PDB file of C-alpha atoms and ligand atoms in Angstrom:
ATOM      1  CA  UNK A  29      21.006  -9.177  74.226  1.00  0.00           C
ATOM      2  CA  UNK A  30      18.605  -6.449  75.360  1.00  0.00           C
ATOM      3  CA  UNK A  31      15.001  -7.514  74.814  1.00  0.00           C
ATOM      4  CA  UNK A  32      11.781  -5.515  74.744  1.00  0.00           C
ATOM      5  CA  UNK A  33      11.453  -5.247  78.563  1.00  0.00           C
ATOM      6  CA  UNK A  34      14.945  -3.754  78.886  1.00  0.00           C
ATOM      7  CA  UNK A  35      14.205  -1.301  76.083  1.00  0.00           C
ATOM      8  CA  UNK A  36      10.904  -0.349  77.716  1.00  0.00           C
ATOM      9  CA  UNK A  37      12.615   0.194  81.086  1.00  0.00           C
ATOM     10  CA  UNK A  38      15.303   2.289  79.358  1.00  0.00           C
ATOM     11  CA  UNK A  39      12.682   4.372  77.528  1.00  0.00           C
ATOM     12  CA  UNK A  40      10.782   5.002  80.750  1.00  0.00           C
ATOM     13  CA  UNK A  41      13.911   6.071  82.636  1.00  0.00           C
ATOM     14  CA  UNK A  42      15.030   8.418  79.842  1.00  0.00           C
ATOM     15  CA  UNK A  43      11.517   9.827  79.488  1.00  0.00           C
ATOM     16  CA  UNK A  44      11.160  10.408  83.207  1.00  0.00           C
ATOM     17  CA  UNK A  45      14.375  12.420  83.295  1.00  0.00           C
ATOM     18  CA  UNK A  46      14.313  14.221  79.943  1.00  0.00           C
ATOM     19  CA  UNK A  47      10.735  14.607  78.631  1.00  0.00           C
ATOM     20  CA  UNK A  48      10.049  18.321  78.161  1.00  0.00           C
ATOM     21  CA  UNK A  49      13.695  19.335  78.701  1.00  0.00           C
ATOM     22  CA  UNK A  50      15.949  21.029  76.198  1.00  0.00           C
ATOM     23  CA  UNK A  51      18.567  18.888  74.486  1.00  0.00           C
ATOM     24  CA  UNK A  52      21.725  20.974  74.876  1.00  0.00           C
ATOM     25  CA  UNK A  53      24.178  18.992  72.781  1.00  0.00           C
ATOM     26  CA  UNK A  54      25.102  15.593  71.403  1.00  0.00           C
ATOM     27  CA  UNK A  55      28.751  14.639  71.355  1.00  0.00           C
ATOM     28  CA  UNK A  56      29.818  11.696  69.176  1.00  0.00           C
ATOM     29  CA  UNK A  57      33.086  10.185  70.405  1.00  0.00           C
ATOM     30  CA  UNK A  58      33.069   7.113  68.182  1.00  0.00           C
ATOM     31  CA  UNK A  59      30.590   6.994  65.264  1.00  0.00           C
ATOM     32  CA  UNK A  60      31.297   3.333  64.486  1.00  0.00           C
ATOM     33  CA  UNK A  61      28.035   1.543  65.289  1.00  0.00           C
ATOM     34  CA  UNK A  62      25.939  -0.797  63.122  1.00  0.00           C
ATOM     35  CA  UNK A  63      25.629   2.190  60.793  1.00  0.00           C
ATOM     36  CA  UNK A  64      27.912   5.193  61.283  1.00  0.00           C
ATOM     37  CA  UNK A  65      26.342   7.929  63.411  1.00  0.00           C
ATOM     38  CA  UNK A  66      25.582  10.693  60.862  1.00  0.00           C
ATOM     39  CA  UNK A  67      28.197  13.439  61.016  1.00  0.00           C
ATOM     40  CA  UNK A  68      25.481  16.107  60.816  1.00  0.00           C
ATOM     41  CA  UNK A  69      23.380  14.674  63.659  1.00  0.00           C
ATOM     42  CA  UNK A  70      24.729  16.844  66.546  1.00  0.00           C
ATOM     43  CA  UNK A  71      24.045  20.107  64.700  1.00  0.00           C
ATOM     44  CA  UNK A  72      20.516  18.979  63.824  1.00  0.00           C
ATOM     45  CA  UNK A  73      19.402  18.174  67.365  1.00  0.00           C
ATOM     46  CA  UNK A  74      21.243  20.747  69.497  1.00  0.00           C
ATOM     47  CA  UNK A  75      18.985  23.215  71.289  1.00  0.00           C
ATOM     48  CA  UNK A  76      15.705  21.411  70.537  1.00  0.00           C
ATOM     49  CA  UNK A  77      13.198  20.539  73.260  1.00  0.00           C
ATOM     50  CA  UNK A  78      12.606  16.833  73.827  1.00  0.00           C
ATOM     51  CA  UNK A  79       8.863  16.413  73.381  1.00  0.00           C
ATOM     52  CA  UNK A  80       8.871  12.829  74.591  1.00  0.00           C
ATOM     53  CA  UNK A  81      10.891   9.611  74.586  1.00  0.00           C
ATOM     54  CA  UNK A  82       9.193   6.294  73.865  1.00  0.00           C
ATOM     55  CA  UNK A  83       9.837   3.132  71.885  1.00  0.00           C
ATOM     56  CA  UNK A  84       8.554   1.092  68.939  1.00  0.00           C
ATOM     57  CA  UNK A  85       9.669  -2.535  69.111  1.00  0.00           C
ATOM     58  CA  UNK A  86      13.248  -2.338  70.333  1.00  0.00           C
ATOM     59  CA  UNK A  87      13.853   1.131  68.876  1.00  0.00           C
ATOM     60  CA  UNK A  88      14.059   4.054  71.314  1.00  0.00           C
ATOM     61  CA  UNK A  89      12.547   7.200  69.848  1.00  0.00           C
ATOM     62  CA  UNK A  90      13.515  10.685  71.036  1.00  0.00           C
ATOM     63  CA  UNK A  91      10.821  12.963  69.554  1.00  0.00           C
ATOM     64  CA  UNK A  92      12.038  16.508  68.817  1.00  0.00           C
ATOM     65  CA  UNK A  93      10.212  19.232  66.846  1.00  0.00           C
ATOM     66  CA  UNK A  94      12.565  18.767  63.863  1.00  0.00           C
ATOM     67  CA  UNK A  95      12.485  14.981  63.783  1.00  0.00           C
ATOM     68  CA  UNK A  96      13.213  11.825  65.756  1.00  0.00           C
ATOM     69  CA  UNK A  97      16.457  10.491  67.135  1.00  0.00           C
ATOM     70  CA  UNK A  98      16.260   6.716  66.654  1.00  0.00           C
ATOM     71  CA  UNK A  99      18.394   4.554  68.935  1.00  0.00           C
ATOM     72  CA  UNK A 100      18.781   0.772  69.038  1.00  0.00           C
ATOM     73  CA  UNK A 101      20.672  -1.121  71.750  1.00  0.00           C
ATOM     74  CA  UNK A 102      21.906  -3.844  69.389  1.00  0.00           C
ATOM     75  CA  UNK A 103      23.603  -6.744  71.212  1.00  0.00           C
ATOM     76  CA  UNK A 104      25.218  -4.886  74.086  1.00  0.00           C
ATOM     77  CA  UNK A 105      24.073  -1.271  74.133  1.00  0.00           C
ATOM     78  CA  UNK A 106      23.053   0.614  77.288  1.00  0.00           C
ATOM     79  CA  UNK A 107      22.008   4.166  78.082  1.00  0.00           C
ATOM     80  CA  UNK A 108      23.040   5.507  81.481  1.00  0.00           C
ATOM     81  CA  UNK A 109      22.080   8.817  83.002  1.00  0.00           C
ATOM     82  CA  UNK A 110      24.567  10.744  85.141  1.00  0.00           C
ATOM     83  CA  UNK A 111      23.377  13.743  87.120  1.00  0.00           C
ATOM     84  CA  UNK A 112      25.348  17.015  87.088  1.00  0.00           C
ATOM     85  CA  UNK A 113      28.804  16.609  88.639  1.00  0.00           C
ATOM     86  CA  UNK A 114      28.329  12.839  89.070  1.00  0.00           C
ATOM     87  CA  UNK A 115      29.555  11.484  85.727  1.00  0.00           C
ATOM     88  CA  UNK A 116      32.538   9.138  86.088  1.00  0.00           C
ATOM     89  CA  UNK A 117      35.362   9.344  83.523  1.00  0.00           C
ATOM     90  CA  UNK A 118      34.128   8.363  80.102  1.00  0.00           C
ATOM     91  CA  UNK A 119      34.562   4.687  79.180  1.00  0.00           C
ATOM     92  CA  UNK A 120      36.260   3.894  75.826  1.00  0.00           C
ATOM     93  CA  UNK A 121      33.042   2.181  74.659  1.00  0.00           C
ATOM     94  CA  UNK A 122      30.896   5.236  75.445  1.00  0.00           C
ATOM     95  CA  UNK A 123      30.152   6.162  71.844  1.00  0.00           C
ATOM     96  CA  UNK A 124      27.769   9.058  72.292  1.00  0.00           C
ATOM     97  CA  UNK A 125      26.858  11.559  74.994  1.00  0.00           C
ATOM     98  CA  UNK A 126      23.581  13.484  75.122  1.00  0.00           C
ATOM     99  CA  UNK A 127      23.681  16.568  77.337  1.00  0.00           C
ATOM    100  CA  UNK A 128      20.338  17.667  78.682  1.00  0.00           C
ATOM    101  CA  UNK A 129      19.182  19.685  81.686  1.00  0.00           C
ATOM    102  CA  UNK A 130      22.690  19.622  83.194  1.00  0.00           C
ATOM    103  CA  UNK A 131      22.771  15.802  83.118  1.00  0.00           C
ATOM    104  CA  UNK A 132      24.435  13.535  80.586  1.00  0.00           C
ATOM    105  CA  UNK A 133      23.105  10.306  79.062  1.00  0.00           C
ATOM    106  CA  UNK A 134      25.853   8.054  77.735  1.00  0.00           C
ATOM    107  CA  UNK A 135      25.371   5.366  75.119  1.00  0.00           C
ATOM    108  CA  UNK A 136      27.839   2.542  75.656  1.00  0.00           C
ATOM    109  CA  UNK A 137      28.073  -0.291  73.137  1.00  0.00           C
ATOM    110  CA  UNK A 138      31.145  -2.554  73.289  1.00  0.00           C
ATOM    111  CA  UNK A 139      29.972  -4.797  70.424  1.00  0.00           C
ATOM    112  CA  UNK A 140      28.853  -1.905  68.224  1.00  0.00           C
ATOM    113  CA  UNK A 141      25.655  -3.477  66.853  1.00  0.00           C
ATOM    114  CA  UNK A 142      23.616  -0.600  68.229  1.00  0.00           C
ATOM    115  CA  UNK A 143      22.513   2.451  66.270  1.00  0.00           C
ATOM    116  CA  UNK A 144      21.871   6.166  66.528  1.00  0.00           C
ATOM    117  CA  UNK A 145      20.108   7.687  63.528  1.00  0.00           C
ATOM    118  CA  UNK A 146      18.226  10.878  62.688  1.00  0.00           C
ATOM    119  CA  UNK A 147      14.825  10.901  61.000  1.00  0.00           C
ATOM    120  CA  UNK A 148      13.849  14.428  59.883  1.00  0.00           C
ATOM    121  CA  UNK A 149      10.206  15.432  60.333  1.00  0.00           C
ATOM    122  CA  UNK A 150      10.230  16.525  56.672  1.00  0.00           C
ATOM    123  CA  UNK A 151      10.756  12.878  55.662  1.00  0.00           C
ATOM    124  CA  UNK A 152       7.346  11.879  57.043  1.00  0.00           C
ATOM    125  CA  UNK A 153       6.076   9.882  60.009  1.00  0.00           C
ATOM    126  CA  UNK A 154       8.814   8.056  61.887  1.00  0.00           C
ATOM    127  CA  UNK A 155       6.671   4.899  62.045  1.00  0.00           C
ATOM    128  CA  UNK A 156       7.033   4.708  58.252  1.00  0.00           C
ATOM    129  CA  UNK A 157      10.845   4.622  58.557  1.00  0.00           C
ATOM    130  CA  UNK A 158      12.143   1.457  56.824  1.00  0.00           C
ATOM    131  CA  UNK A 159      13.419   0.066  60.143  1.00  0.00           C
ATOM    132  CA  UNK A 160      10.027   0.483  61.822  1.00  0.00           C
ATOM    133  CA  UNK A 161       7.469  -0.003  59.050  1.00  0.00           C
ATOM    134  CA  UNK A 162       7.721  -3.807  58.954  1.00  0.00           C
ATOM    135  CA  UNK A 163       7.516  -4.418  62.709  1.00  0.00           C
ATOM    136  CA  UNK A 164       4.643  -6.511  64.047  1.00  0.00           C
ATOM    137  CA  UNK A 165       1.973  -5.165  66.387  1.00  0.00           C
ATOM    138  CA  UNK A 166       3.034  -4.209  69.924  1.00  0.00           C
ATOM    139  CA  UNK A 167       2.146  -6.900  72.507  1.00  0.00           C
ATOM    140  CA  UNK A 168       0.392  -4.268  74.665  1.00  0.00           C
ATOM    141  CA  UNK A 169      -1.552  -2.845  71.721  1.00  0.00           C
ATOM    142  CA  UNK A 170      -5.306  -3.464  72.259  1.00  0.00           C
ATOM    143  CA  UNK A 171      -5.445  -5.006  68.762  1.00  0.00           C
ATOM    144  CA  UNK A 172      -3.117  -7.819  69.850  1.00  0.00           C
ATOM    145  CA  UNK A 173      -5.055 -10.820  71.112  1.00  0.00           C
ATOM    146  CA  UNK A 174      -5.675 -14.490  70.381  1.00  0.00           C
ATOM    147  CA  UNK A 175      -7.751 -13.645  67.321  1.00  0.00           C
ATOM    148  CA  UNK A 176      -4.856 -11.570  65.943  1.00  0.00           C
ATOM    149  CA  UNK A 177      -2.471 -14.527  66.279  1.00  0.00           C
ATOM    150  CA  UNK A 178      -5.033 -16.939  64.868  1.00  0.00           C
ATOM    151  CA  UNK A 179      -5.664 -14.708  61.818  1.00  0.00           C
ATOM    152  CA  UNK A 180      -1.927 -14.195  61.254  1.00  0.00           C
ATOM    153  CA  UNK A 181      -1.091 -17.895  61.264  1.00  0.00           C
ATOM    154  CA  UNK A 182      -3.743 -19.550  59.083  1.00  0.00           C
ATOM    155  CA  UNK A 183      -2.099 -21.931  56.630  1.00  0.00           C
ATOM    156  CA  UNK A 184       1.358 -21.476  58.108  1.00  0.00           C
ATOM    157  CA  UNK A 185       3.426 -24.575  58.825  1.00  0.00           C
ATOM    158  CA  UNK A 186       6.215 -22.804  60.691  1.00  0.00           C
ATOM    159  CA  UNK A 187       6.684 -23.697  64.378  1.00  0.00           C
ATOM    160  CA  UNK A 188       4.908 -21.231  66.652  1.00  0.00           C
ATOM    161  CA  UNK A 189       8.116 -20.306  68.464  1.00  0.00           C
ATOM    162  CA  UNK A 190       9.754 -19.297  65.175  1.00  0.00           C
ATOM    163  CA  UNK A 191       6.705 -17.188  64.328  1.00  0.00           C
ATOM    164  CA  UNK A 192       7.060 -15.330  67.640  1.00  0.00           C
ATOM    165  CA  UNK A 193      10.826 -14.829  67.293  1.00  0.00           C
ATOM    166  CA  UNK A 194      10.477 -13.448  63.760  1.00  0.00           C
ATOM    167  CA  UNK A 195       8.656 -10.390  65.163  1.00  0.00           C
ATOM    168  CA  UNK A 196       6.563  -9.841  62.031  1.00  0.00           C
ATOM    169  CA  UNK A 197       3.199 -10.600  63.628  1.00  0.00           C
ATOM    170  CA  UNK A 198       3.895  -9.460  67.181  1.00  0.00           C
ATOM    171  CA  UNK A 199       7.069  -7.578  68.042  1.00  0.00           C
ATOM    172  CA  UNK A 200       9.426  -7.957  70.995  1.00  0.00           C
ATOM    173  CA  UNK A 201       8.873 -11.576  72.050  1.00  0.00           C
ATOM    174  CA  UNK A 202      12.503 -12.705  72.278  1.00  0.00           C
ATOM    175  CA  UNK A 203      13.807 -16.158  73.114  1.00  0.00           C
ATOM    176  CA  UNK A 204      13.326 -16.138  76.876  1.00  0.00           C
ATOM    177  CA  UNK A 205       9.868 -14.583  76.656  1.00  0.00           C
ATOM    178  CA  UNK A 206       8.687 -16.847  73.836  1.00  0.00           C
ATOM    179  CA  UNK A 207       9.854 -19.898  75.806  1.00  0.00           C
ATOM    180  CA  UNK A 208       8.071 -18.758  78.967  1.00  0.00           C
ATOM    181  CA  UNK A 209       4.872 -17.691  77.211  1.00  0.00           C
ATOM    182  CA  UNK A 210       4.535 -21.025  75.398  1.00  0.00           C
ATOM    183  CA  UNK A 211       5.113 -22.887  78.653  1.00  0.00           C
ATOM    184  CA  UNK A 212       2.381 -20.886  80.382  1.00  0.00           C
ATOM    185  CA  UNK A 213      -0.012 -21.372  77.464  1.00  0.00           C
ATOM    186  CA  UNK A 214       0.772 -25.140  77.442  1.00  0.00           C
ATOM    187  CA  UNK A 215       1.758 -25.015  73.766  1.00  0.00           C
ATOM    188  CA  UNK A 216       4.732 -27.020  72.496  1.00  0.00           C
ATOM    189  CA  UNK A 217       7.363 -24.683  70.963  1.00  0.00           C
ATOM    190  CA  UNK A 218       7.453 -26.860  67.839  1.00  0.00           C
ATOM    191  CA  UNK A 219       3.667 -26.858  67.348  1.00  0.00           C
ATOM    192  CA  UNK A 220       2.716 -25.886  63.796  1.00  0.00           C
ATOM    193  CA  UNK A 221       1.400 -22.304  63.962  1.00  0.00           C
ATOM    194  CA  UNK A 222      -1.437 -22.951  61.512  1.00  0.00           C
ATOM    195  CA  UNK A 223      -2.806 -25.843  63.568  1.00  0.00           C
ATOM    196  CA  UNK A 224      -3.181 -23.986  66.865  1.00  0.00           C
ATOM    197  CA  UNK A 225      -6.777 -23.039  67.639  1.00  0.00           C
ATOM    198  CA  UNK A 226      -8.319 -19.795  68.888  1.00  0.00           C
ATOM    199  CA  UNK A 227      -8.608 -20.862  72.519  1.00  0.00           C
ATOM    200  CA  UNK A 228      -4.938 -21.791  72.732  1.00  0.00           C
ATOM    201  CA  UNK A 229      -4.001 -18.528  71.002  1.00  0.00           C
ATOM    202  CA  UNK A 230      -6.060 -16.561  73.560  1.00  0.00           C
ATOM    203  CA  UNK A 231      -4.023 -18.255  76.290  1.00  0.00           C
ATOM    204  CA  UNK A 232      -0.796 -17.470  74.427  1.00  0.00           C
ATOM    205  CA  UNK A 233      -1.587 -13.765  73.898  1.00  0.00           C
ATOM    206  CA  UNK A 234      -2.472 -13.392  77.586  1.00  0.00           C
ATOM    207  CA  UNK A 235       0.721 -15.248  78.584  1.00  0.00           C
ATOM    208  CA  UNK A 236       2.885 -13.005  76.374  1.00  0.00           C
ATOM    209  CA  UNK A 237       1.495  -9.857  77.977  1.00  0.00           C
ATOM    210  CA  UNK A 238       1.800 -11.326  81.463  1.00  0.00           C
ATOM    211  CA  UNK A 239       5.427 -12.457  81.030  1.00  0.00           C
ATOM    212  CA  UNK A 240       6.578  -9.209  79.399  1.00  0.00           C
ATOM    213  CA  UNK A 241       4.694  -7.142  81.976  1.00  0.00           C
ATOM    214  CA  UNK A 242       6.389  -8.976  84.835  1.00  0.00           C
ATOM    215  CA  UNK A 243       9.811  -8.558  83.219  1.00  0.00           C
ATOM    216  CA  UNK A 244       9.237  -4.816  82.787  1.00  0.00           C
ATOM    217  CA  UNK A 245       8.172  -4.544  86.424  1.00  0.00           C
ATOM    218  CA  UNK A 246      11.251  -6.528  87.514  1.00  0.00           C
ATOM    219  CA  UNK A 247      13.465  -4.143  85.518  1.00  0.00           C
ATOM    220  CA  UNK A 248      12.740  -1.423  88.027  1.00  0.00           C
ATOM    221  CA  UNK A 249      13.093   2.280  87.420  1.00  0.00           C
ATOM    222  CA  UNK A 250      16.864   2.619  87.053  1.00  0.00           C
ATOM    223  CA  UNK A 251      19.177   1.995  84.108  1.00  0.00           C
ATOM    224  CA  UNK A 252      21.252  -1.053  84.765  1.00  0.00           C
ATOM    225  CA  UNK A 253      23.526  -3.291  82.813  1.00  0.00           C
ATOM    226  CA  UNK A 254      21.343  -5.604  80.742  1.00  0.00           C
ATOM    227  CA  UNK A 255      24.171  -6.876  78.585  1.00  0.00           C
ATOM    228  CA  UNK A 256      24.344 -10.487  79.761  1.00  0.00           C
ATOM    229  CA  UNK A 257      21.675 -13.040  79.024  1.00  0.00           C
ATOM    230  CA  UNK A 258      22.737 -14.955  82.134  1.00  0.00           C
ATOM    231  CA  UNK A 259      22.168 -11.859  84.235  1.00  0.00           C
ATOM    232  CA  UNK A 260      18.803 -11.427  82.628  1.00  0.00           C
ATOM    233  CA  UNK A 261      17.683 -14.971  83.287  1.00  0.00           C
ATOM    234  CA  UNK A 262      18.973 -14.590  86.828  1.00  0.00           C
ATOM    235  CA  UNK A 263      17.063 -11.384  87.477  1.00  0.00           C
ATOM    236  CA  UNK A 264      13.846 -12.883  86.187  1.00  0.00           C
ATOM    237  CA  UNK A 265      14.045 -16.166  88.075  1.00  0.00           C
ATOM    238  CA  UNK A 266      10.724 -15.340  89.698  1.00  0.00           C
ATOM    239  CA  UNK A 267       9.075 -15.358  86.276  1.00  0.00           C
ATOM    240  CA  UNK A 268      11.167 -18.116  84.643  1.00  0.00           C
ATOM    241  CA  UNK A 269       9.221 -21.364  85.007  1.00  0.00           C
ATOM    242  CA  UNK A 270      10.812 -23.169  82.058  1.00  0.00           C
ATOM    243  CA  UNK A 271      13.773 -21.166  80.723  1.00  0.00           C
ATOM    244  CA  UNK A 272      17.094 -22.599  81.949  1.00  0.00           C
ATOM    245  CA  UNK A 273      15.347 -25.294  84.009  1.00  0.00           C
ATOM    246  CA  UNK A 274      16.203 -28.491  82.134  1.00  0.00           C
ATOM    247  CA  UNK A 275      15.872 -31.580  84.338  1.00  0.00           C
ATOM    248  CA  UNK A 276      13.906 -29.705  87.006  1.00  0.00           C
ATOM    249  CA  UNK A 277      10.275 -30.690  87.611  1.00  0.00           C
ATOM    250  CA  UNK A 278       7.491 -28.861  85.761  1.00  0.00           C
ATOM    251  CA  UNK A 279       5.554 -26.743  88.268  1.00  0.00           C
ATOM    252  CA  UNK A 280       2.259 -28.057  86.817  1.00  0.00           C
ATOM    253  CA  UNK A 281       2.792 -31.789  86.347  1.00  0.00           C
ATOM    254  CA  UNK A 282       6.202 -32.694  87.784  1.00  0.00           C
ATOM    255  CA  UNK A 283       7.697 -34.053  84.529  1.00  0.00           C
ATOM    256  CA  UNK A 284      11.311 -32.974  83.984  1.00  0.00           C
ATOM    257  CA  UNK A 285      11.661 -29.848  81.805  1.00  0.00           C
ATOM    258  CA  UNK A 286      13.485 -30.598  78.548  1.00  0.00           C
ATOM    259  CA  UNK A 287      15.979 -28.494  76.626  1.00  0.00           C
ATOM    260  CA  UNK A 288      16.117 -28.548  72.825  1.00  0.00           C
ATOM    261  CA  UNK A 289      17.702 -26.435  70.113  1.00  0.00           C
ATOM    262  CA  UNK A 290      15.260 -24.866  67.705  1.00  0.00           C
ATOM    263  CA  UNK A 291      16.347 -22.430  65.004  1.00  0.00           C
ATOM    264  CA  UNK A 292      19.799 -22.354  66.666  1.00  0.00           C
ATOM    265  CA  UNK A 293      18.262 -21.054  69.913  1.00  0.00           C
ATOM    266  CA  UNK A 294      17.838 -22.966  73.160  1.00  0.00           C
ATOM    267  CA  UNK A 295      14.279 -23.752  74.050  1.00  0.00           C
ATOM    268  CA  UNK A 296      12.794 -25.335  77.166  1.00  0.00           C
ATOM    269  CA  UNK A 297       9.463 -27.078  77.498  1.00  0.00           C
ATOM    270  CA  UNK A 298       7.476 -29.642  79.458  1.00  0.00           C
ATOM    271  CA  UNK A 299       7.105 -32.748  77.301  1.00  0.00           C
ATOM    272  CA  UNK A 300       3.945 -33.769  79.170  1.00  0.00           C
ATOM    273  CA  UNK A 301       1.777 -30.669  79.404  1.00  0.00           C
ATOM    274  CA  UNK A 302       2.850 -28.596  76.399  1.00  0.00           C
ATOM    275  CA  UNK A 303       0.900 -29.978  73.413  1.00  0.00           C
ATOM    276  CA  UNK A 304       1.732 -29.781  69.747  1.00  0.00           C
TER     277      UNK A 304
HETATM  278 ZN1   ZN B  27       4.247 -30.202  82.788  1.00  0.00          ZN
END
């Protein structure tokens, strides 16, 4: 499943190629995504300049003068850019094509949990869209720090890993990144969120930014296939110190890394140096 780093890398690649260019046309070949692609969308966006492309959480936002094209990668979605004359034959799972500056960006989504929606400027700020309004703070937002996590978790008995995965306090810390961040911060994934102190939360906030930053850097500058979790874990082996390493020695203390299932997701931790 694409996580925040893959979405960030995708946003950067799209922005680098298309920011400031004119969107010539959108062609919808198969509207069946998580929600149907609106029938009127192509007519609304054609001919508009792309002011910029960025993201909020895992939503890609194409900002146009008349509104924002909102795209989500779902479970298996990818955007790929093909330069003029270099596009291979269209794949059956290529749902949408965006033509811009002679190039084409194709949205492929075999599992169809992705989305492509239109938010008109007349309907207000895109960040108030129902899909975006409830998202937690961005991990690279200056407001996000240990104090933020500490404030958000007072009195809460939920395990810290579940708090991170829920995305309501800080957005975009998926399973791999939550596992790695907790390992680095020496916090047990099942530690009660309300009982973790400020100092440990400072370590956790720093670890989250470090792990996500490394993953974004490892994603490089090209659009690639991020659809398999195995591939992901493989690509980030240089940053994975706990994830997928059950039975292997902890880099800090040598104790074997353990695997457990928490909230139906695999988690990995060092039983000796990650404290509850
Ligand atoms: Zn250890």
